[in-house]
């Protein structure tokens, strides 16, 4: 199977599985506990049907949107994700380049493997910095100042990860950063020598957003351990309100799932929220963002930009979310599998496929712009 054979989400996933060692593939692919929420994130779209209109004159399509003050040429953006250079040596550079070529937004994670300054200098598109709240308040302030000096457009605080989810696939292989694998995990790396050669012959893996503050050289630090030991479970609304005031710009909370929390985000001055259950990787059994979207959009959609992520695999999924009230949708695994499969070329192919699907689907829906999508276009079974 080659990149040119990839035409949808599942094709890219299959190619990534063929190329990645098992522990790394399962880190991308897996979720918490029984992975019920992971599956529901996509299946939730299946109970919603699109109702098209015809004879509307759809020769020209405008799919641009404005979210948190950023003009995007597409109604989707690349959500910040961790450890990208583990999947392919190009890492965040590949994703930022692909997103910029489409005129959409991309993000760099606190656990990113390329510095946010490097990405900001190279690529002109709107950039998000995804931030975790640490026990060390000095570290929090330093990281925010660094992002501001780098020229980051949007601060995105992840609020659903004050402790690590129970990701049992990682436990079975011993997956951690730096690597400290069990026998099963080592065996999986041994049978994928091409990945190992690629990894060892390129720039050393590092976490530049944290390397001045966190010493990972003394032993393995699993992702779960990082969440459990370094992030602050005492974080509360007063802490976030102080951050919003300090940032004094576009500030988004990622991981909002209740109407009450959405209203509080408005009250403390946030300009955006992302409905998200972290791709099913934190609280298994959590409601899907799509299932919760209408309720929250109705409550606060006129006062704050509402976005969602989780389970997006098709252009029709994007149109359903926009029809329910989302201003834009974030994608994660959707570009991580192509990144793992083929680097920048894979990400560009996947994003262009999604853009093409949305354009075609808007024509079939009888809509010439995103603003024409509404609940009149959908029905639930």
PDB file of C-alpha atoms in Angstrom, residues 127-333:
ATOM      1  CA  UNK A 127      -1.086  29.451  15.343  1.00  0.00           C
ATOM      2  CA  UNK A 128      -2.504  28.060  18.580  1.00  0.00           C
ATOM      3  CA  UNK A 129      -0.410  27.170  21.619  1.00  0.00           C
ATOM      4  CA  UNK A 130      -1.963  24.309  23.579  1.00  0.00           C
ATOM      5  CA  UNK A 131      -1.118  24.715  27.244  1.00  0.00           C
ATOM      6  CA  UNK A 132      -1.235  22.394  30.255  1.00  0.00           C
ATOM      7  CA  UNK A 133      -1.538  23.892  33.738  1.00  0.00           C
ATOM      8  CA  UNK A 134       1.426  22.761  35.863  1.00  0.00           C
ATOM      9  CA  UNK A 135       1.852  22.604  39.612  1.00  0.00           C
ATOM     10  CA  UNK A 136       4.751  25.023  39.186  1.00  0.00           C
ATOM     11  CA  UNK A 137       3.025  28.386  38.727  1.00  0.00           C
ATOM     12  CA  UNK A 138       6.321  29.968  37.707  1.00  0.00           C
ATOM     13  CA  UNK A 139       6.544  27.481  34.852  1.00  0.00           C
ATOM     14  CA  UNK A 140       3.026  28.402  33.777  1.00  0.00           C
ATOM     15  CA  UNK A 141       3.869  32.100  33.653  1.00  0.00           C
ATOM     16  CA  UNK A 142       7.135  31.478  31.829  1.00  0.00           C
ATOM     17  CA  UNK A 143       5.450  29.357  29.176  1.00  0.00           C
ATOM     18  CA  UNK A 144       2.742  31.947  28.589  1.00  0.00           C
ATOM     19  CA  UNK A 145       5.303  34.734  28.240  1.00  0.00           C
ATOM     20  CA  UNK A 146       7.290  32.620  25.808  1.00  0.00           C
ATOM     21  CA  UNK A 147       4.208  32.064  23.660  1.00  0.00           C
ATOM     22  CA  UNK A 148       3.371  35.766  23.696  1.00  0.00           C
ATOM     23  CA  UNK A 149       6.905  36.733  22.651  1.00  0.00           C
ATOM     24  CA  UNK A 150       6.813  34.158  19.849  1.00  0.00           C
ATOM     25  CA  UNK A 151       3.707  35.784  18.380  1.00  0.00           C
ATOM     26  CA  UNK A 152       1.223  32.982  19.005  1.00  0.00           C
ATOM     27  CA  UNK A 153      -2.295  34.039  17.983  1.00  0.00           C
ATOM     28  CA  UNK A 154      -4.435  31.953  20.356  1.00  0.00           C
ATOM     29  CA  UNK A 155      -3.784  30.480  23.792  1.00  0.00           C
ATOM     30  CA  UNK A 156      -5.628  27.181  24.199  1.00  0.00           C
ATOM     31  CA  UNK A 157      -5.755  25.782  27.735  1.00  0.00           C
ATOM     32  CA  UNK A 158      -6.574  22.080  27.968  1.00  0.00           C
ATOM     33  CA  UNK A 159      -8.839  21.601  30.988  1.00  0.00           C
ATOM     34  CA  UNK A 160      -9.737  17.894  30.818  1.00  0.00           C
ATOM     35  CA  UNK A 161      -6.288  16.463  31.593  1.00  0.00           C
ATOM     36  CA  UNK A 162      -5.514  17.279  35.209  1.00  0.00           C
ATOM     37  CA  UNK A 163      -4.572  13.623  35.553  1.00  0.00           C
ATOM     38  CA  UNK A 164      -3.766  10.954  33.004  1.00  0.00           C
ATOM     39  CA  UNK A 165      -6.406   8.685  31.494  1.00  0.00           C
ATOM     40  CA  UNK A 166      -6.141   4.908  31.832  1.00  0.00           C
ATOM     41  CA  UNK A 167      -4.655   4.087  28.418  1.00  0.00           C
ATOM     42  CA  UNK A 168      -4.242   0.358  28.694  1.00  0.00           C
ATOM     43  CA  UNK A 169      -2.674  -0.156  25.279  1.00  0.00           C
ATOM     44  CA  UNK A 170       0.322   1.904  26.477  1.00  0.00           C
ATOM     45  CA  UNK A 171       0.470  -0.074  29.719  1.00  0.00           C
ATOM     46  CA  UNK A 172       0.656  -3.344  27.811  1.00  0.00           C
ATOM     47  CA  UNK A 173       3.682  -2.231  25.751  1.00  0.00           C
ATOM     48  CA  UNK A 174       5.408  -0.113  28.386  1.00  0.00           C
ATOM     49  CA  UNK A 175       5.267   2.905  26.077  1.00  0.00           C
ATOM     50  CA  UNK A 176       6.933   5.905  27.681  1.00  0.00           C
ATOM     51  CA  UNK A 177       9.127   8.920  26.934  1.00  0.00           C
ATOM     52  CA  UNK A 178      12.099   8.270  26.935  1.00  0.00           C
ATOM     53  CA  UNK A 179      11.539   4.694  25.765  1.00  0.00           C
ATOM     54  CA  UNK A 180      11.452   2.064  28.484  1.00  0.00           C
ATOM     55  CA  UNK A 181       9.628  -0.752  26.784  1.00  0.00           C
ATOM     56  CA  UNK A 182       8.768  -4.215  27.992  1.00  0.00           C
ATOM     57  CA  UNK A 183       9.645  -7.288  25.928  1.00  0.00           C
ATOM     58  CA  UNK A 184       6.436  -7.090  23.911  1.00  0.00           C
ATOM     59  CA  UNK A 185       7.132  -3.478  23.041  1.00  0.00           C
ATOM     60  CA  UNK A 186      10.768  -4.092  22.089  1.00  0.00           C
ATOM     61  CA  UNK A 187       9.706  -6.894  19.766  1.00  0.00           C
ATOM     62  CA  UNK A 188       7.339  -4.553  17.929  1.00  0.00           C
ATOM     63  CA  UNK A 189      10.154  -2.092  17.307  1.00  0.00           C
ATOM     64  CA  UNK A 190      12.432  -4.873  16.063  1.00  0.00           C
ATOM     65  CA  UNK A 191      10.044  -5.870  13.302  1.00  0.00           C
ATOM     66  CA  UNK A 192       9.786  -2.265  11.993  1.00  0.00           C
ATOM     67  CA  UNK A 193      13.484  -1.430  11.357  1.00  0.00           C
ATOM     68  CA  UNK A 194      12.685   1.296   8.813  1.00  0.00           C
ATOM     69  CA  UNK A 195      11.045   3.404  11.512  1.00  0.00           C
ATOM     70  CA  UNK A 196      14.033   2.914  13.836  1.00  0.00           C
ATOM     71  CA  UNK A 197      16.495   3.933  11.093  1.00  0.00           C
ATOM     72  CA  UNK A 198      14.437   7.022  10.337  1.00  0.00           C
ATOM     73  CA  UNK A 199      14.237   7.938  14.034  1.00  0.00           C
ATOM     74  CA  UNK A 200      17.939   7.437  14.736  1.00  0.00           C
ATOM     75  CA  UNK A 201      19.279   9.270  11.673  1.00  0.00           C
ATOM     76  CA  UNK A 202      17.422  12.546  12.239  1.00  0.00           C
ATOM     77  CA  UNK A 203      17.484  15.238  14.887  1.00  0.00           C
ATOM     78  CA  UNK A 204      17.401  13.956  18.452  1.00  0.00           C
ATOM     79  CA  UNK A 205      13.926  13.698  19.933  1.00  0.00           C
ATOM     80  CA  UNK A 206      13.189  16.396  22.498  1.00  0.00           C
ATOM     81  CA  UNK A 207      10.364  18.383  24.044  1.00  0.00           C
ATOM     82  CA  UNK A 208      11.555  21.980  23.539  1.00  0.00           C
ATOM     83  CA  UNK A 209       8.606  23.627  25.279  1.00  0.00           C
ATOM     84  CA  UNK A 210       9.589  21.797  28.484  1.00  0.00           C
ATOM     85  CA  UNK A 211      13.300  21.034  28.256  1.00  0.00           C
ATOM     86  CA  UNK A 212      14.313  24.134  30.229  1.00  0.00           C
ATOM     87  CA  UNK A 213      11.965  23.169  33.038  1.00  0.00           C
ATOM     88  CA  UNK A 214      11.599  19.377  33.106  1.00  0.00           C
ATOM     89  CA  UNK A 215      14.468  16.904  33.430  1.00  0.00           C
ATOM     90  CA  UNK A 216      13.531  13.722  31.599  1.00  0.00           C
ATOM     91  CA  UNK A 217      17.066  12.311  31.512  1.00  0.00           C
ATOM     92  CA  UNK A 218      16.917  10.478  34.820  1.00  0.00           C
ATOM     93  CA  UNK A 219      14.583   7.743  33.652  1.00  0.00           C
ATOM     94  CA  UNK A 220      11.399   7.032  31.797  1.00  0.00           C
ATOM     95  CA  UNK A 221       8.518   9.404  32.233  1.00  0.00           C
ATOM     96  CA  UNK A 222       5.373   7.948  30.802  1.00  0.00           C
ATOM     97  CA  UNK A 223       2.772  10.311  29.441  1.00  0.00           C
ATOM     98  CA  UNK A 224       0.397   9.236  32.189  1.00  0.00           C
ATOM     99  CA  UNK A 225       3.058   9.938  34.802  1.00  0.00           C
ATOM    100  CA  UNK A 226       3.633  13.408  33.347  1.00  0.00           C
ATOM    101  CA  UNK A 227      -0.067  14.193  33.684  1.00  0.00           C
ATOM    102  CA  UNK A 228      -0.292  12.723  37.162  1.00  0.00           C
ATOM    103  CA  UNK A 229       2.868  14.180  38.716  1.00  0.00           C
ATOM    104  CA  UNK A 230       3.399  17.518  36.957  1.00  0.00           C
ATOM    105  CA  UNK A 231      -0.055  18.845  36.166  1.00  0.00           C
ATOM    106  CA  UNK A 232      -2.094  20.557  38.851  1.00  0.00           C
ATOM    107  CA  UNK A 233      -5.404  18.877  39.767  1.00  0.00           C
ATOM    108  CA  UNK A 234      -6.232  21.845  42.009  1.00  0.00           C
ATOM    109  CA  UNK A 235      -6.635  24.139  38.982  1.00  0.00           C
ATOM    110  CA  UNK A 236      -9.895  26.055  39.302  1.00  0.00           C
ATOM    111  CA  UNK A 237     -11.866  28.828  37.626  1.00  0.00           C
ATOM    112  CA  UNK A 238     -10.020  31.557  39.552  1.00  0.00           C
ATOM    113  CA  UNK A 239      -6.705  30.257  38.215  1.00  0.00           C
ATOM    114  CA  UNK A 240      -8.019  30.285  34.666  1.00  0.00           C
ATOM    115  CA  UNK A 241      -9.545  33.754  35.038  1.00  0.00           C
ATOM    116  CA  UNK A 242      -6.118  35.037  36.085  1.00  0.00           C
ATOM    117  CA  UNK A 243      -4.552  33.404  33.018  1.00  0.00           C
ATOM    118  CA  UNK A 244      -7.141  34.942  30.703  1.00  0.00           C
ATOM    119  CA  UNK A 245      -6.449  38.368  32.159  1.00  0.00           C
ATOM    120  CA  UNK A 246      -2.684  37.893  31.941  1.00  0.00           C
ATOM    121  CA  UNK A 247      -2.792  36.702  28.326  1.00  0.00           C
ATOM    122  CA  UNK A 248      -5.045  39.608  27.310  1.00  0.00           C
ATOM    123  CA  UNK A 249      -5.899  38.164  23.920  1.00  0.00           C
ATOM    124  CA  UNK A 250      -7.655  35.287  22.213  1.00  0.00           C
ATOM    125  CA  UNK A 251      -8.041  32.612  24.890  1.00  0.00           C
ATOM    126  CA  UNK A 252      -9.752  29.253  24.403  1.00  0.00           C
ATOM    127  CA  UNK A 253     -10.638  26.428  26.791  1.00  0.00           C
ATOM    128  CA  UNK A 254     -10.346  22.941  25.293  1.00  0.00           C
ATOM    129  CA  UNK A 255     -12.291  20.190  27.012  1.00  0.00           C
ATOM    130  CA  UNK A 256     -15.540  21.954  27.892  1.00  0.00           C
ATOM    131  CA  UNK A 257     -18.507  19.566  27.894  1.00  0.00           C
ATOM    132  CA  UNK A 258     -21.256  21.081  30.066  1.00  0.00           C
ATOM    133  CA  UNK A 259     -23.470  24.127  29.621  1.00  0.00           C
ATOM    134  CA  UNK A 260     -22.516  25.336  33.099  1.00  0.00           C
ATOM    135  CA  UNK A 261     -18.827  25.308  32.238  1.00  0.00           C
ATOM    136  CA  UNK A 262     -19.450  26.952  28.870  1.00  0.00           C
ATOM    137  CA  UNK A 263     -21.251  29.815  30.621  1.00  0.00           C
ATOM    138  CA  UNK A 264     -18.404  30.223  33.099  1.00  0.00           C
ATOM    139  CA  UNK A 265     -15.925  30.395  30.236  1.00  0.00           C
ATOM    140  CA  UNK A 266     -17.924  33.319  28.860  1.00  0.00           C
ATOM    141  CA  UNK A 267     -18.060  34.986  32.266  1.00  0.00           C
ATOM    142  CA  UNK A 268     -14.270  34.972  32.744  1.00  0.00           C
ATOM    143  CA  UNK A 269     -13.612  36.473  29.330  1.00  0.00           C
ATOM    144  CA  UNK A 270     -12.677  33.506  27.135  1.00  0.00           C
ATOM    145  CA  UNK A 271     -13.179  34.083  23.416  1.00  0.00           C
ATOM    146  CA  UNK A 272     -13.555  30.421  22.443  1.00  0.00           C
ATOM    147  CA  UNK A 273     -14.315  26.942  23.743  1.00  0.00           C
ATOM    148  CA  UNK A 274     -13.662  23.541  22.215  1.00  0.00           C
ATOM    149  CA  UNK A 275     -16.142  20.823  23.110  1.00  0.00           C
ATOM    150  CA  UNK A 276     -13.875  17.812  23.480  1.00  0.00           C
ATOM    151  CA  UNK A 277     -13.389  14.597  25.418  1.00  0.00           C
ATOM    152  CA  UNK A 278      -9.712  14.424  24.364  1.00  0.00           C
ATOM    153  CA  UNK A 279     -10.437  11.879  21.681  1.00  0.00           C
ATOM    154  CA  UNK A 280     -11.740   9.430  24.273  1.00  0.00           C
ATOM    155  CA  UNK A 281      -8.295   9.324  25.885  1.00  0.00           C
ATOM    156  CA  UNK A 282      -9.283  10.626  29.318  1.00  0.00           C
ATOM    157  CA  UNK A 283     -12.723   9.795  30.776  1.00  0.00           C
ATOM    158  CA  UNK A 284     -14.195   6.741  29.079  1.00  0.00           C
ATOM    159  CA  UNK A 285     -17.975   6.939  29.042  1.00  0.00           C
ATOM    160  CA  UNK A 286     -17.866  10.692  28.501  1.00  0.00           C
ATOM    161  CA  UNK A 287     -20.495  12.077  26.151  1.00  0.00           C
ATOM    162  CA  UNK A 288     -19.347  12.839  22.622  1.00  0.00           C
ATOM    163  CA  UNK A 289     -18.787  16.463  21.664  1.00  0.00           C
ATOM    164  CA  UNK A 290     -21.207  16.174  18.739  1.00  0.00           C
ATOM    165  CA  UNK A 291     -23.966  14.870  21.033  1.00  0.00           C
ATOM    166  CA  UNK A 292     -23.421  17.842  23.343  1.00  0.00           C
ATOM    167  CA  UNK A 293     -22.968  20.497  20.668  1.00  0.00           C
ATOM    168  CA  UNK A 294     -26.523  21.754  20.157  1.00  0.00           C
ATOM    169  CA  UNK A 295     -27.162  22.230  23.873  1.00  0.00           C
ATOM    170  CA  UNK A 296     -24.025  24.310  24.366  1.00  0.00           C
ATOM    171  CA  UNK A 297     -24.340  26.266  21.109  1.00  0.00           C
ATOM    172  CA  UNK A 298     -27.867  27.262  22.122  1.00  0.00           C
ATOM    173  CA  UNK A 299     -26.669  28.414  25.533  1.00  0.00           C
ATOM    174  CA  UNK A 300     -23.590  30.458  24.600  1.00  0.00           C
ATOM    175  CA  UNK A 301     -23.105  30.410  20.831  1.00  0.00           C
ATOM    176  CA  UNK A 302     -24.054  34.074  20.498  1.00  0.00           C
ATOM    177  CA  UNK A 303     -21.405  35.131  23.050  1.00  0.00           C
ATOM    178  CA  UNK A 304     -18.390  32.927  22.396  1.00  0.00           C
ATOM    179  CA  UNK A 305     -16.946  30.949  19.503  1.00  0.00           C
ATOM    180  CA  UNK A 306     -17.957  27.311  19.914  1.00  0.00           C
ATOM    181  CA  UNK A 307     -15.805  24.635  18.295  1.00  0.00           C
ATOM    182  CA  UNK A 308     -15.656  20.881  18.694  1.00  0.00           C
ATOM    183  CA  UNK A 309     -13.313  17.985  18.034  1.00  0.00           C
ATOM    184  CA  UNK A 310     -13.458  14.212  18.214  1.00  0.00           C
ATOM    185  CA  UNK A 311     -14.389  11.594  15.670  1.00  0.00           C
ATOM    186  CA  UNK A 312     -14.211  13.713  12.500  1.00  0.00           C
ATOM    187  CA  UNK A 313     -13.532  11.375   9.579  1.00  0.00           C
ATOM    188  CA  UNK A 314     -15.558  12.825   6.699  1.00  0.00           C
ATOM    189  CA  UNK A 315     -16.560  16.122   5.147  1.00  0.00           C
ATOM    190  CA  UNK A 316     -20.181  15.315   6.008  1.00  0.00           C
ATOM    191  CA  UNK A 317     -19.182  15.124   9.686  1.00  0.00           C
ATOM    192  CA  UNK A 318     -17.866  18.677   9.420  1.00  0.00           C
ATOM    193  CA  UNK A 319     -21.088  19.902   7.771  1.00  0.00           C
ATOM    194  CA  UNK A 320     -23.220  18.285  10.475  1.00  0.00           C
ATOM    195  CA  UNK A 321     -21.193  19.979  13.218  1.00  0.00           C
ATOM    196  CA  UNK A 322     -21.399  23.361  11.487  1.00  0.00           C
ATOM    197  CA  UNK A 323     -25.154  22.930  11.002  1.00  0.00           C
ATOM    198  CA  UNK A 324     -25.582  22.311  14.730  1.00  0.00           C
ATOM    199  CA  UNK A 325     -23.731  25.489  15.676  1.00  0.00           C
ATOM    200  CA  UNK A 326     -19.978  24.875  15.650  1.00  0.00           C
ATOM    201  CA  UNK A 327     -17.909  27.691  14.141  1.00  0.00           C
ATOM    202  CA  UNK A 328     -15.180  25.204  13.122  1.00  0.00           C
ATOM    203  CA  UNK A 329     -13.987  21.709  13.979  1.00  0.00           C
ATOM    204  CA  UNK A 330     -10.603  20.423  15.104  1.00  0.00           C
ATOM    205  CA  UNK A 331      -8.957  17.293  13.741  1.00  0.00           C
ATOM    206  CA  UNK A 332      -6.276  15.188  15.433  1.00  0.00           C
ATOM    207  CA  UNK A 333      -5.971  11.549  14.444  1.00  0.00           C
TER     208      UNK A 333
END
